[in-house]
XYZ file of C-alpha atoms in Angstrom:
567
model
C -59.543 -2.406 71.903
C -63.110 -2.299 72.774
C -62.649 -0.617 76.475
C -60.721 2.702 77.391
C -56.634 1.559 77.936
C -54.853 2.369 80.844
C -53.242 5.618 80.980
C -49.667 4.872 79.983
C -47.987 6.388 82.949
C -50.609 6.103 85.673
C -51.489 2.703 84.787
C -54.354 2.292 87.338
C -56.166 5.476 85.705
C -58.310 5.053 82.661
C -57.029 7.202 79.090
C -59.813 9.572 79.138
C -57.998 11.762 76.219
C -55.043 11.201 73.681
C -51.982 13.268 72.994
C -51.600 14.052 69.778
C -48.010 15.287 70.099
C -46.498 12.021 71.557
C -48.406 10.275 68.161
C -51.595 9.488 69.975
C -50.492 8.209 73.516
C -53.879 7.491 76.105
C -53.358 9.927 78.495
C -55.195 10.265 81.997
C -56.681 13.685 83.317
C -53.624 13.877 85.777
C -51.454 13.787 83.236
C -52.503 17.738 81.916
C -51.135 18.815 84.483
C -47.581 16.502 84.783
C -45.424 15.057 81.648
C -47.912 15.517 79.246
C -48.915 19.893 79.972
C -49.151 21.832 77.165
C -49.509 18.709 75.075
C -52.364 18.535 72.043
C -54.709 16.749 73.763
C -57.796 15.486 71.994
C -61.163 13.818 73.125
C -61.163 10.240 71.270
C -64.257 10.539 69.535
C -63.372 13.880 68.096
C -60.087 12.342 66.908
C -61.601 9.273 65.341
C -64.172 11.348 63.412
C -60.969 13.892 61.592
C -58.972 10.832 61.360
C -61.851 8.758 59.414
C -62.543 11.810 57.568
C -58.633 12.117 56.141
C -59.042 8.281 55.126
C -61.986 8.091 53.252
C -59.996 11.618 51.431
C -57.166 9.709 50.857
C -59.224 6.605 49.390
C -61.305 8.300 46.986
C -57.771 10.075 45.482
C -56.141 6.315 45.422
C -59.075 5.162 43.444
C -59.031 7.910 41.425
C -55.613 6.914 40.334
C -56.016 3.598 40.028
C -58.721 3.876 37.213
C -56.716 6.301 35.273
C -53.930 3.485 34.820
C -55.558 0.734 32.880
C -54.003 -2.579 33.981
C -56.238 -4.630 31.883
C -55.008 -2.310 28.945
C -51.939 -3.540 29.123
C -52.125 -7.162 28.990
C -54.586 -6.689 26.102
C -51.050 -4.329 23.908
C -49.183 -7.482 25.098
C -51.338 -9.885 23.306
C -51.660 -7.020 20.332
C -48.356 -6.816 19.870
C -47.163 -10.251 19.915
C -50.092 -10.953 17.389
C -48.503 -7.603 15.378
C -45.182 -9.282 15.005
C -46.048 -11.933 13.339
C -48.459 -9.870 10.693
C -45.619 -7.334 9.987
C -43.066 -9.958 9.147
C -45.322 -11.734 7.174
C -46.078 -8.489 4.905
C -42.813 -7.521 4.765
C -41.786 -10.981 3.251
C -44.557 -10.416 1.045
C -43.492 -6.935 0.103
C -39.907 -8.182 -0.667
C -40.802 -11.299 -2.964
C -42.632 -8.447 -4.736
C -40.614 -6.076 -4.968
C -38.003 -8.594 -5.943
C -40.011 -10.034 -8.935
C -40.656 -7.081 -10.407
C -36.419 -6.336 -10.584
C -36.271 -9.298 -11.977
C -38.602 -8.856 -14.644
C -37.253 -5.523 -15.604
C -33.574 -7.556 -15.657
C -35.408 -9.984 -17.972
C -37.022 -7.197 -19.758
C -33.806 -5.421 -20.676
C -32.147 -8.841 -21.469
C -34.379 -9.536 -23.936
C -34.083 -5.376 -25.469
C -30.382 -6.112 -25.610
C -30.526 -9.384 -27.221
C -33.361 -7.858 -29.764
C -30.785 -4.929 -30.334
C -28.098 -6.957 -31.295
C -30.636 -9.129 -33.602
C -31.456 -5.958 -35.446
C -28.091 -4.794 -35.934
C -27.375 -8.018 -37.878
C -30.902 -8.032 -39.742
C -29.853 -4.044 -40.339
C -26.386 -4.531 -41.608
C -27.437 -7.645 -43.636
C -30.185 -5.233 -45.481
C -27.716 -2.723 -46.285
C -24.620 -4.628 -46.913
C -26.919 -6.827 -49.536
C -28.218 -3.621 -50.924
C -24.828 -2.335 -51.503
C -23.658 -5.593 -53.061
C -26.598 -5.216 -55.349
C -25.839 -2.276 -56.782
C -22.339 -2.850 -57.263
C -23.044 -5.614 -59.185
C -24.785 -3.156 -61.581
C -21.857 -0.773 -61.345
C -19.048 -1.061 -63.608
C -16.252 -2.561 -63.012
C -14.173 0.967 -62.304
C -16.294 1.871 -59.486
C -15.748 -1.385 -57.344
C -13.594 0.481 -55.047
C -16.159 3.237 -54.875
C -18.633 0.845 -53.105
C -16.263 -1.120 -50.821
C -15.221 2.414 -49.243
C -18.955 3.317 -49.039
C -19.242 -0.455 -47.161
C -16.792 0.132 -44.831
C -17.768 3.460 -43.660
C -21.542 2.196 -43.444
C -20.613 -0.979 -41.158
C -18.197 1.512 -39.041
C -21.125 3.858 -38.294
C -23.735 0.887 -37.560
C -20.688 -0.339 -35.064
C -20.777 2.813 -33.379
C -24.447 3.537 -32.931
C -25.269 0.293 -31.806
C -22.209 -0.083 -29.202
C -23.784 2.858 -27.557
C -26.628 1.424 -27.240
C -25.274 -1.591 -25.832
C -23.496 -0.215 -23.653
C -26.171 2.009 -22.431
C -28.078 -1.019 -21.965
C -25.151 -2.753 -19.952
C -25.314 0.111 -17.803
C -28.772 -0.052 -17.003
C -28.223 -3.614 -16.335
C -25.783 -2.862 -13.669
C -28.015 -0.266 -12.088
C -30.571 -2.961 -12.180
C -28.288 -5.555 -10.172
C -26.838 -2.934 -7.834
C -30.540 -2.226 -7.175
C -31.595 -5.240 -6.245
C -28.420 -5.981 -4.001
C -29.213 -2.927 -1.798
C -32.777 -3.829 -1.524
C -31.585 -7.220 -0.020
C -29.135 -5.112 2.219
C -32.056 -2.591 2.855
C -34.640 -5.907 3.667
C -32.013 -7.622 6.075
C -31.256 -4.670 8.329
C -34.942 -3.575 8.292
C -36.088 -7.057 9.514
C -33.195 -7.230 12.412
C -34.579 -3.266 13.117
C -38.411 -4.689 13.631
C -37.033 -7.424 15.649
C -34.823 -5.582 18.165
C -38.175 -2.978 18.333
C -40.384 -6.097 19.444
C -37.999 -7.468 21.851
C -37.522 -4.118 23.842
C -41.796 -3.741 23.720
C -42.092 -7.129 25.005
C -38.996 -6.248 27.785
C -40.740 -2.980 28.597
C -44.244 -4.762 29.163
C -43.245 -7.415 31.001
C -41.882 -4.874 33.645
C -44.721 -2.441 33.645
C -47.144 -5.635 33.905
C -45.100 -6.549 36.972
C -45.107 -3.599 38.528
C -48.678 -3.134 38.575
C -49.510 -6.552 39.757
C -47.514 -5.846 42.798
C -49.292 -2.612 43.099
C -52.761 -4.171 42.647
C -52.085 -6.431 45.420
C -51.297 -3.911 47.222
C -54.341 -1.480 46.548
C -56.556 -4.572 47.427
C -54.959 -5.132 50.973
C -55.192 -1.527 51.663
C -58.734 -1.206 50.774
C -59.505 -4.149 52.413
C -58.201 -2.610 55.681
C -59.414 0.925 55.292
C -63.101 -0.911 54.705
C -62.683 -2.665 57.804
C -61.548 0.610 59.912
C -64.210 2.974 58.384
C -66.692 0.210 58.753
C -65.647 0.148 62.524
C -67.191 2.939 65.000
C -64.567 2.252 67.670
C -63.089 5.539 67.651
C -59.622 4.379 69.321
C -58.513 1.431 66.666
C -59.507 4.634 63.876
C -57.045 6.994 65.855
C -54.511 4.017 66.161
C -54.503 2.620 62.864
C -55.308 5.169 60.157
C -52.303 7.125 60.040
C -50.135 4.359 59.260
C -52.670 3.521 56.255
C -52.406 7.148 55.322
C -48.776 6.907 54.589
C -49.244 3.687 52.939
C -51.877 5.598 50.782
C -49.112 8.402 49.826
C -46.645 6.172 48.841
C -48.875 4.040 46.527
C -50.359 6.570 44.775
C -46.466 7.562 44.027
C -46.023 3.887 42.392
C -48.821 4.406 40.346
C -47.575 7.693 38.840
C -44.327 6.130 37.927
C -43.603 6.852 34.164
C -42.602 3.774 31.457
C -40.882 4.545 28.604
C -43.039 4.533 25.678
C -43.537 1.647 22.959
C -42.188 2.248 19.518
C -45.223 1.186 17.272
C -44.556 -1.088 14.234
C -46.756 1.235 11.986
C -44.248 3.874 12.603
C -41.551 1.722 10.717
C -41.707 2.566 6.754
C -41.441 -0.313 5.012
C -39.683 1.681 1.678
C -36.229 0.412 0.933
C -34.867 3.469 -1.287
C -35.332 5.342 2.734
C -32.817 3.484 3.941
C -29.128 4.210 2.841
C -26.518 1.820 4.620
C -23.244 3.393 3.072
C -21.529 5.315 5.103
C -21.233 8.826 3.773
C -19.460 12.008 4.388
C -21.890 14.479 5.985
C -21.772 17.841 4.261
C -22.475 21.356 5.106
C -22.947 24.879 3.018
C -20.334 27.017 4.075
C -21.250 30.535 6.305
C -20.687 32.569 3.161
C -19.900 32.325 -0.404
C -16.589 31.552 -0.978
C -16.173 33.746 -3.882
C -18.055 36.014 -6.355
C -18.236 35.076 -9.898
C -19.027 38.613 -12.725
C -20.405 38.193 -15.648
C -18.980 39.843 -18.301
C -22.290 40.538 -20.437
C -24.618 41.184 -17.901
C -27.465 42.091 -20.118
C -29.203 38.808 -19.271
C -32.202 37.297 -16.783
C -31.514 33.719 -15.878
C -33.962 30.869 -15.710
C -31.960 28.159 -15.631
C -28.448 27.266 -14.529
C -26.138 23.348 -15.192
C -23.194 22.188 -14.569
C -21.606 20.138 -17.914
C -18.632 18.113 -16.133
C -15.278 19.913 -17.133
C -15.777 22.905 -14.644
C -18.160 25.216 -17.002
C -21.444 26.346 -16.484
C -24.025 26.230 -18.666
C -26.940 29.210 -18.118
C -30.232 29.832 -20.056
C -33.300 32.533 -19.776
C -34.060 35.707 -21.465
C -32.699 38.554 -22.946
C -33.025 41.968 -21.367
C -35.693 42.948 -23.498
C -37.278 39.645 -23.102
C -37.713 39.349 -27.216
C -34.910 36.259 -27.182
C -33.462 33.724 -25.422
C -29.960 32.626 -24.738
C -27.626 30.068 -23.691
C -24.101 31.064 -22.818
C -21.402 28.947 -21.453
C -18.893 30.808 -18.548
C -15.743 29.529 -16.925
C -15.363 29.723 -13.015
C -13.956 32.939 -13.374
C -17.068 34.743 -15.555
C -15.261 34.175 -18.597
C -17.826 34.134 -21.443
C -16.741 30.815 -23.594
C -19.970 29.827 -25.595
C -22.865 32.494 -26.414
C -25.956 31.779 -28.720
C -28.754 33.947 -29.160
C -32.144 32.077 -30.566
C -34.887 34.450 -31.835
C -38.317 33.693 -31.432
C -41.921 35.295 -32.446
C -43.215 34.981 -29.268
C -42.740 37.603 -26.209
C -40.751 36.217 -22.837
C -39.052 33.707 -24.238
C -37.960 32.103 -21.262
C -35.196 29.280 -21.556
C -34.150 26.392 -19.111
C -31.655 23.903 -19.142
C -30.189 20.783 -17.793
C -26.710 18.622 -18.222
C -27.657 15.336 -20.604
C -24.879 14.010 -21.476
C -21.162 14.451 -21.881
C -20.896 17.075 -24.492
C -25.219 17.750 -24.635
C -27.507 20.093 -22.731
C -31.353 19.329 -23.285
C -33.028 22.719 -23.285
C -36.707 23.834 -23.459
C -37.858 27.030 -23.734
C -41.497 29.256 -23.627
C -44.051 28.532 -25.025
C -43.486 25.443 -26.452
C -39.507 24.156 -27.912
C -37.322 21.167 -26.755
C -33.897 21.346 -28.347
C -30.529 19.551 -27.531
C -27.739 22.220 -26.843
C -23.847 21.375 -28.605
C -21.122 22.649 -26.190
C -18.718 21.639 -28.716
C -19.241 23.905 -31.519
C -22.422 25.805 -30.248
C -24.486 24.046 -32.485
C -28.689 23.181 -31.350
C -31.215 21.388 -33.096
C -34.702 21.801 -31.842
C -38.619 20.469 -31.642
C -41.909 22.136 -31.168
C -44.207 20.082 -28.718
C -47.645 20.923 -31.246
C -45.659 19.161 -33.949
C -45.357 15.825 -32.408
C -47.542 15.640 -29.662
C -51.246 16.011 -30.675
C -52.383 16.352 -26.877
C -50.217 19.522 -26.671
C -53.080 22.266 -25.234
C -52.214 25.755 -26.889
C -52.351 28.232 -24.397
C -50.122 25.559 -22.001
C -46.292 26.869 -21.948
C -43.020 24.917 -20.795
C -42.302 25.669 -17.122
C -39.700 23.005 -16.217
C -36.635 20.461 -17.648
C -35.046 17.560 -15.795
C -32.462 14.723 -17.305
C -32.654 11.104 -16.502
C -29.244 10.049 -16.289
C -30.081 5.580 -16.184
C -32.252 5.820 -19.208
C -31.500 9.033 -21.073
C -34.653 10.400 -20.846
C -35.623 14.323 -20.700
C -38.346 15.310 -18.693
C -40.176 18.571 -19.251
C -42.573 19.887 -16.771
C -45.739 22.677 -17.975
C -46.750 25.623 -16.264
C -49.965 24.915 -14.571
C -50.304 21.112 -15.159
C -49.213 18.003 -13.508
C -47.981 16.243 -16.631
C -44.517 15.318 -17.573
C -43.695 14.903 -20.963
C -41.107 12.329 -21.600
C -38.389 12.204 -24.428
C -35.158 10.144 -25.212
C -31.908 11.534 -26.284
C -33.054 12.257 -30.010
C -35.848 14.134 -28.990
C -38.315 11.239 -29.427
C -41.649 11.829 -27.520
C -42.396 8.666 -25.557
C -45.027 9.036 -23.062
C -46.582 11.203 -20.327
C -46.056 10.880 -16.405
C -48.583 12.381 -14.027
C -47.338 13.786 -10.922
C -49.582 12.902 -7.908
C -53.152 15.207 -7.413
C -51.489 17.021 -4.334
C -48.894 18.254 -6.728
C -50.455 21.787 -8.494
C -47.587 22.365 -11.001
C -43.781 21.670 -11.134
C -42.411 25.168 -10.892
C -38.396 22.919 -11.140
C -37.719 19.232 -11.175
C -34.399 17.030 -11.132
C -33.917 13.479 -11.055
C -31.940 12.269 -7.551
C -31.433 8.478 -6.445
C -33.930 7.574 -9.127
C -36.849 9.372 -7.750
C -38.021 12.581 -9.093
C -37.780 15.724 -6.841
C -40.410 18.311 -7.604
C -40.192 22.333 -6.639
C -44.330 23.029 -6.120
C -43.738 26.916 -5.770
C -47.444 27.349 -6.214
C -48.398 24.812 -2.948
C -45.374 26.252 -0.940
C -43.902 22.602 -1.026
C -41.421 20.049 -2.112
C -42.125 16.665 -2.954
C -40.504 13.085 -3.788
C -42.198 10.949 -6.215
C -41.150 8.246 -8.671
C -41.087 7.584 -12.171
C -41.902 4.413 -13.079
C -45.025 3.657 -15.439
C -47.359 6.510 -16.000
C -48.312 7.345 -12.965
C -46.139 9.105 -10.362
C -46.876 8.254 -6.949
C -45.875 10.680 -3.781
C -42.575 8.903 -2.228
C -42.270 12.231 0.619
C -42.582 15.511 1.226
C -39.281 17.275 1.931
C -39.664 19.106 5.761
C -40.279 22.663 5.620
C -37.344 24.589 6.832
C -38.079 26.855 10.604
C -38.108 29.908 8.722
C -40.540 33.318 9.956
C -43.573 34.014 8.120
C -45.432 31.332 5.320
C -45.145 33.114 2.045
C -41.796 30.889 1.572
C -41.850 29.083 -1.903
C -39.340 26.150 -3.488
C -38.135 27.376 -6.643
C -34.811 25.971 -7.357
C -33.771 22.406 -6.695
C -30.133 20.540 -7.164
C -28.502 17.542 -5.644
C -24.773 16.535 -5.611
C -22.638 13.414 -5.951
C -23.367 12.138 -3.059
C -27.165 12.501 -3.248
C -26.813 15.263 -0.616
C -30.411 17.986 -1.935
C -30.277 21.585 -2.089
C -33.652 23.851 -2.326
C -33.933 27.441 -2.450
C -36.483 28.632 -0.579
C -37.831 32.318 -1.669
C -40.059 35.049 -0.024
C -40.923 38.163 -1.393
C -37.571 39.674 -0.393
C -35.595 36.938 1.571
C -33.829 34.044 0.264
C -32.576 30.664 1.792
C -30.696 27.979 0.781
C -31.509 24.511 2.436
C -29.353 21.115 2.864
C -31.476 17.972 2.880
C -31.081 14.140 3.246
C -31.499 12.536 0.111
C -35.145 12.038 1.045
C -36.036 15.264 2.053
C -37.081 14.333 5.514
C -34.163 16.094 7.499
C -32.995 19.158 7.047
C -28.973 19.280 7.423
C -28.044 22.958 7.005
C -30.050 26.219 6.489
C -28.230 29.859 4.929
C -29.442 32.677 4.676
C -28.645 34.399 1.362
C -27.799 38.447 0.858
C -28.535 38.583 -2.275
C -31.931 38.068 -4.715
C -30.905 34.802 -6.680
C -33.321 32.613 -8.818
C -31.431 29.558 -9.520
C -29.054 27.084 -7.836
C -26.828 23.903 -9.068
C -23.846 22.092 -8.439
C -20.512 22.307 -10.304
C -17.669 19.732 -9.942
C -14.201 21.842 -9.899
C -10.695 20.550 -9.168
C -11.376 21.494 -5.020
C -14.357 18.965 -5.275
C -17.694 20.499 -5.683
C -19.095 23.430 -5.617
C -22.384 25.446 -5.284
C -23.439 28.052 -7.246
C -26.514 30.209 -7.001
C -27.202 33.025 -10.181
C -29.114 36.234 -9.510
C -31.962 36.702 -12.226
C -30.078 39.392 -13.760
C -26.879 37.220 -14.350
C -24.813 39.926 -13.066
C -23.151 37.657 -10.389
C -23.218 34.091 -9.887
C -21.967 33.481 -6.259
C -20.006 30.214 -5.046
C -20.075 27.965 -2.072
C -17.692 25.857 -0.464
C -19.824 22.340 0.255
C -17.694 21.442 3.686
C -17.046 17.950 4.304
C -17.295 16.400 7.889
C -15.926 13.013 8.563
């Protein structure tokens, strides 16, 4: 189009404008006053310079655009990730042969503890059976009886000490097994997860690089074209032609916008078997309100510490009123006082806690200093101080906190203002000391869930998972703070139920929730609000299933709560 056109209704007239409203028709001067009057009617080169001008607008937007959406990006977290996939499988293989090793060793370790335990029992019963037949060889004949009673009541309590101890040794041996068959469960469905992850990212990519290839090829014939036009000074291809490249414009800039899902990193997978549970579970919720309010028939107490022992009871420890004594009293479900014993002491705020051991034992320690093991039979306690068989024991440090290991039989006792854990076995034995992780200032209340220790920091505001093994703890999680107003909230009571289901009370200076977590912490399942001021929480198995009970500090009222199952 390098001359004027022909008018497109007097066809022997040259266009000497174009009308605008019939989308840019050449028009002749006759035609103002005919078809075309009251038209917009433009002089070309006017019309060629606004219509350049909206194309070089529309241009500089498009390239705009196109830089902020890096094509090359994403053929480079193609190549990443395909390179990724391999790496993470490889050090998850790794992981597992490690992980599996070291169960094995432990199996082999307690093999060889049970076989050495049976070894001693015969070296043990052959010392004091020949012993015995010594001296009743010195012994008149009259007495022979004497000694054969005295053997058989010997080799009947070696029998029964060391069955228990092979039988707690069986048990850890199944714990051991079971173990190691989830973490093969654990490893098989994580490895399918990372798999199914890579193949949508590679679906996902292959789209999006698709996509944009078409669009690049597009961008480039467009800019190609608008070059060419705004290169051009003939006015009347500009007029003609740029709208059309406009529009084109518009509607690639709208491709390029288009949203992709986004890619699910393989970092964000944790590679930590005892996170994964692949038992299907009842989920569980605290009821709205307590479902009924225990009294206390003595309430002259304050309450430190509250445990569950198995038949229904409750076990609770703290202070006297006067907070010159402790206590441990044992009440029914109905407040019925069933077990009291008060324990003296020369020191001031004796302050008592507790925690379920075994069948018929409750390992208590109490302030500043005492570990004891607690008789619900006949009411009977036997007791340790820490100074007198632990030389490390600082003395201005008091006992804070008490936790049971149910697999081994191990007490663990937490102190105010440290991050130690001092470890003993059933008899009160001092074994060793476990250091909770530096982000950890003190363990206001511990408890032992799914083999991992859970650990009430009231003085950092948090809650933490860490493990046990060795002598160093390391951090597992950090249970998710519940939504609740304000930040002065502290963790000061901790439980867990039979099916691994935690429960954290979470105190302010006058407010008081109670919080349902995952067994890792990391969700939070149900939050309640309580009415009332109470200190300590802890499950209690009953004949309706179990049970949650929270104690105020003044043991007045311990209030309990229906634990709702959902199918």
């Amino acid at each position: 189009m390098r001359d004027a056109p022909r008018c497109h209704i007097h066809l022997e007239e040259l266009a000497k404008l174009y009308c605008e409203t019939c989308v840019n028709l050449p028009v002749c001067m006759a035609c103002t006053y005919g078809k075309h009057k009251g038209h917009s009617l433009y002089e070309v080169t006017a019309l060629a310079q606004l219509k350049r001008k909206e194309l070089s607008q529309k241009l500089k937007i498009l390239e705009e655009v196109n830089e902020d959406k890096n094509v090359i990006g994403l053929k480079q977290a193609k190549e990443t990730l395909t390179l990724n996939k391999g790496i993470e499988k490889e050090k998850l293989t790794k992981m597992h042969h490690e992980k599996d090793q070291k169960i094995m060793m432990k199996i082999q370790d307690t093999e060889g503890r049970r076989k050495l335990v049976e070894q001693e029992k015969q070296n043990t019963e052959k010392k004091i059976f020949d012993s015995l037949q010594t001296e009743m060889e010195h012994e008149m004949q009259g007495v022979k009886k004497k000694y054969e009673d005295i053997f058989r009541i010997k080799k009947l309590e070696l029998s029964n000490t060391f069955k228990a101890r092979e039988s707690s040794l069986e048990k850890e041996l199944v714990k051991l097994r079971e173990q190691r068959e989830r973490f093969e469960r654990d490893k098989k469905e994580l490895l399918e997860s990372i798999e199914k992850q890579l193949n949508e990212n590679m679906k996902i990519i292959e789209t999006m690089s698709q996509h944009f290839d078409n669009i690049k090829k597009r961008f480039e014939t467009l800019n190609a074209m608008a070059s060419s036009i705004l290169a051009s000074d003939n006015d009347w291809s500009a007029v003609q032609c740029i709208p059309d490249m406009c529009t084109a414009a518009t509607n690639l800039m709208k491709d390029l916008k288009k949203d992709f899902p986004e890619l699910t990193a393989l970092t964000e997978v944790t590679v930590n078997y005892k996170q994964y549970s692949f038992s299907k579970t009842s989920v569980t919720k605290i009821s709205e309100n307590f479902d009924k309010k225990i009294t206390i028939n003595d309430p002259y107490r304050r309450a430190c510490s509250m445990t569950s022992i198995g038949d229904g009871n409750v076990v609770i420890s703290g202070a006297t009123s006067d907070e010159r004594a402790s206590f441990i009293i044992v009440i029914d479900m109905n407040g019925r006082m069933l077990k009291e014993k008060i324990l003296n002491t020369r020191e001031n705020r004796p302050f008592r806690f507790c925690k379920f051991l075994s069948q018929h034992k409750v390992a208590s320690v109490c302030t500043p200093n005492e570990i004891g093991l607690y008789d619900v039979r006949d009411g009977s306690y036997i007791k340790k101080n820490f100074s007198e068989v632990i030389s490390s024991w600082p003395k201005d440090r008091y006992v804070q906190s008490v936790a049971t290991d149910p697999v081994n039989n191990h007490i663990l006792v937490g102190r105010f203002n440290s991050r130690d854990v001092y470890v003993f076995d059933d008899q009160l034995n001092y074994l060793h000391i476990l250091t909770l992780p530096e982000i950890i200032k003190w363990p206001w209340d511990i408890t032992v869930n799914d083999g991992h220790l859970l650990v009430c920091d009231s003085d950092g505001k948090k809650c933490y998972v860490t493990t046990m093994d060795g002598l160093e703890s390391k951090l597992v999680g950090e249970f998710m703070k519940p939504n609740l107003v304000g930040n002065k909230f502290r963790p000061i009571s901790v439980c867990s139920d039979k099916n691994r289901f935690v429960y954290v009370l979470w105190r302010s200076s006058s407010q008081y929730y109670l919080v349902q977590y995952n067994h890792d912490g990391r969700q939070v399942l149900t939050t309640r609000k309580l009415g009332v001021n109470v200190d300590v929480v802890t499950v209690v198995e009953t004949s309706q299933g179990e049970k949650l009970l929270a104690a105020t500090y003044d043991t007045q009222t311990v209030y309990l709560y229906d634990i709702m199952t959902e199918d």
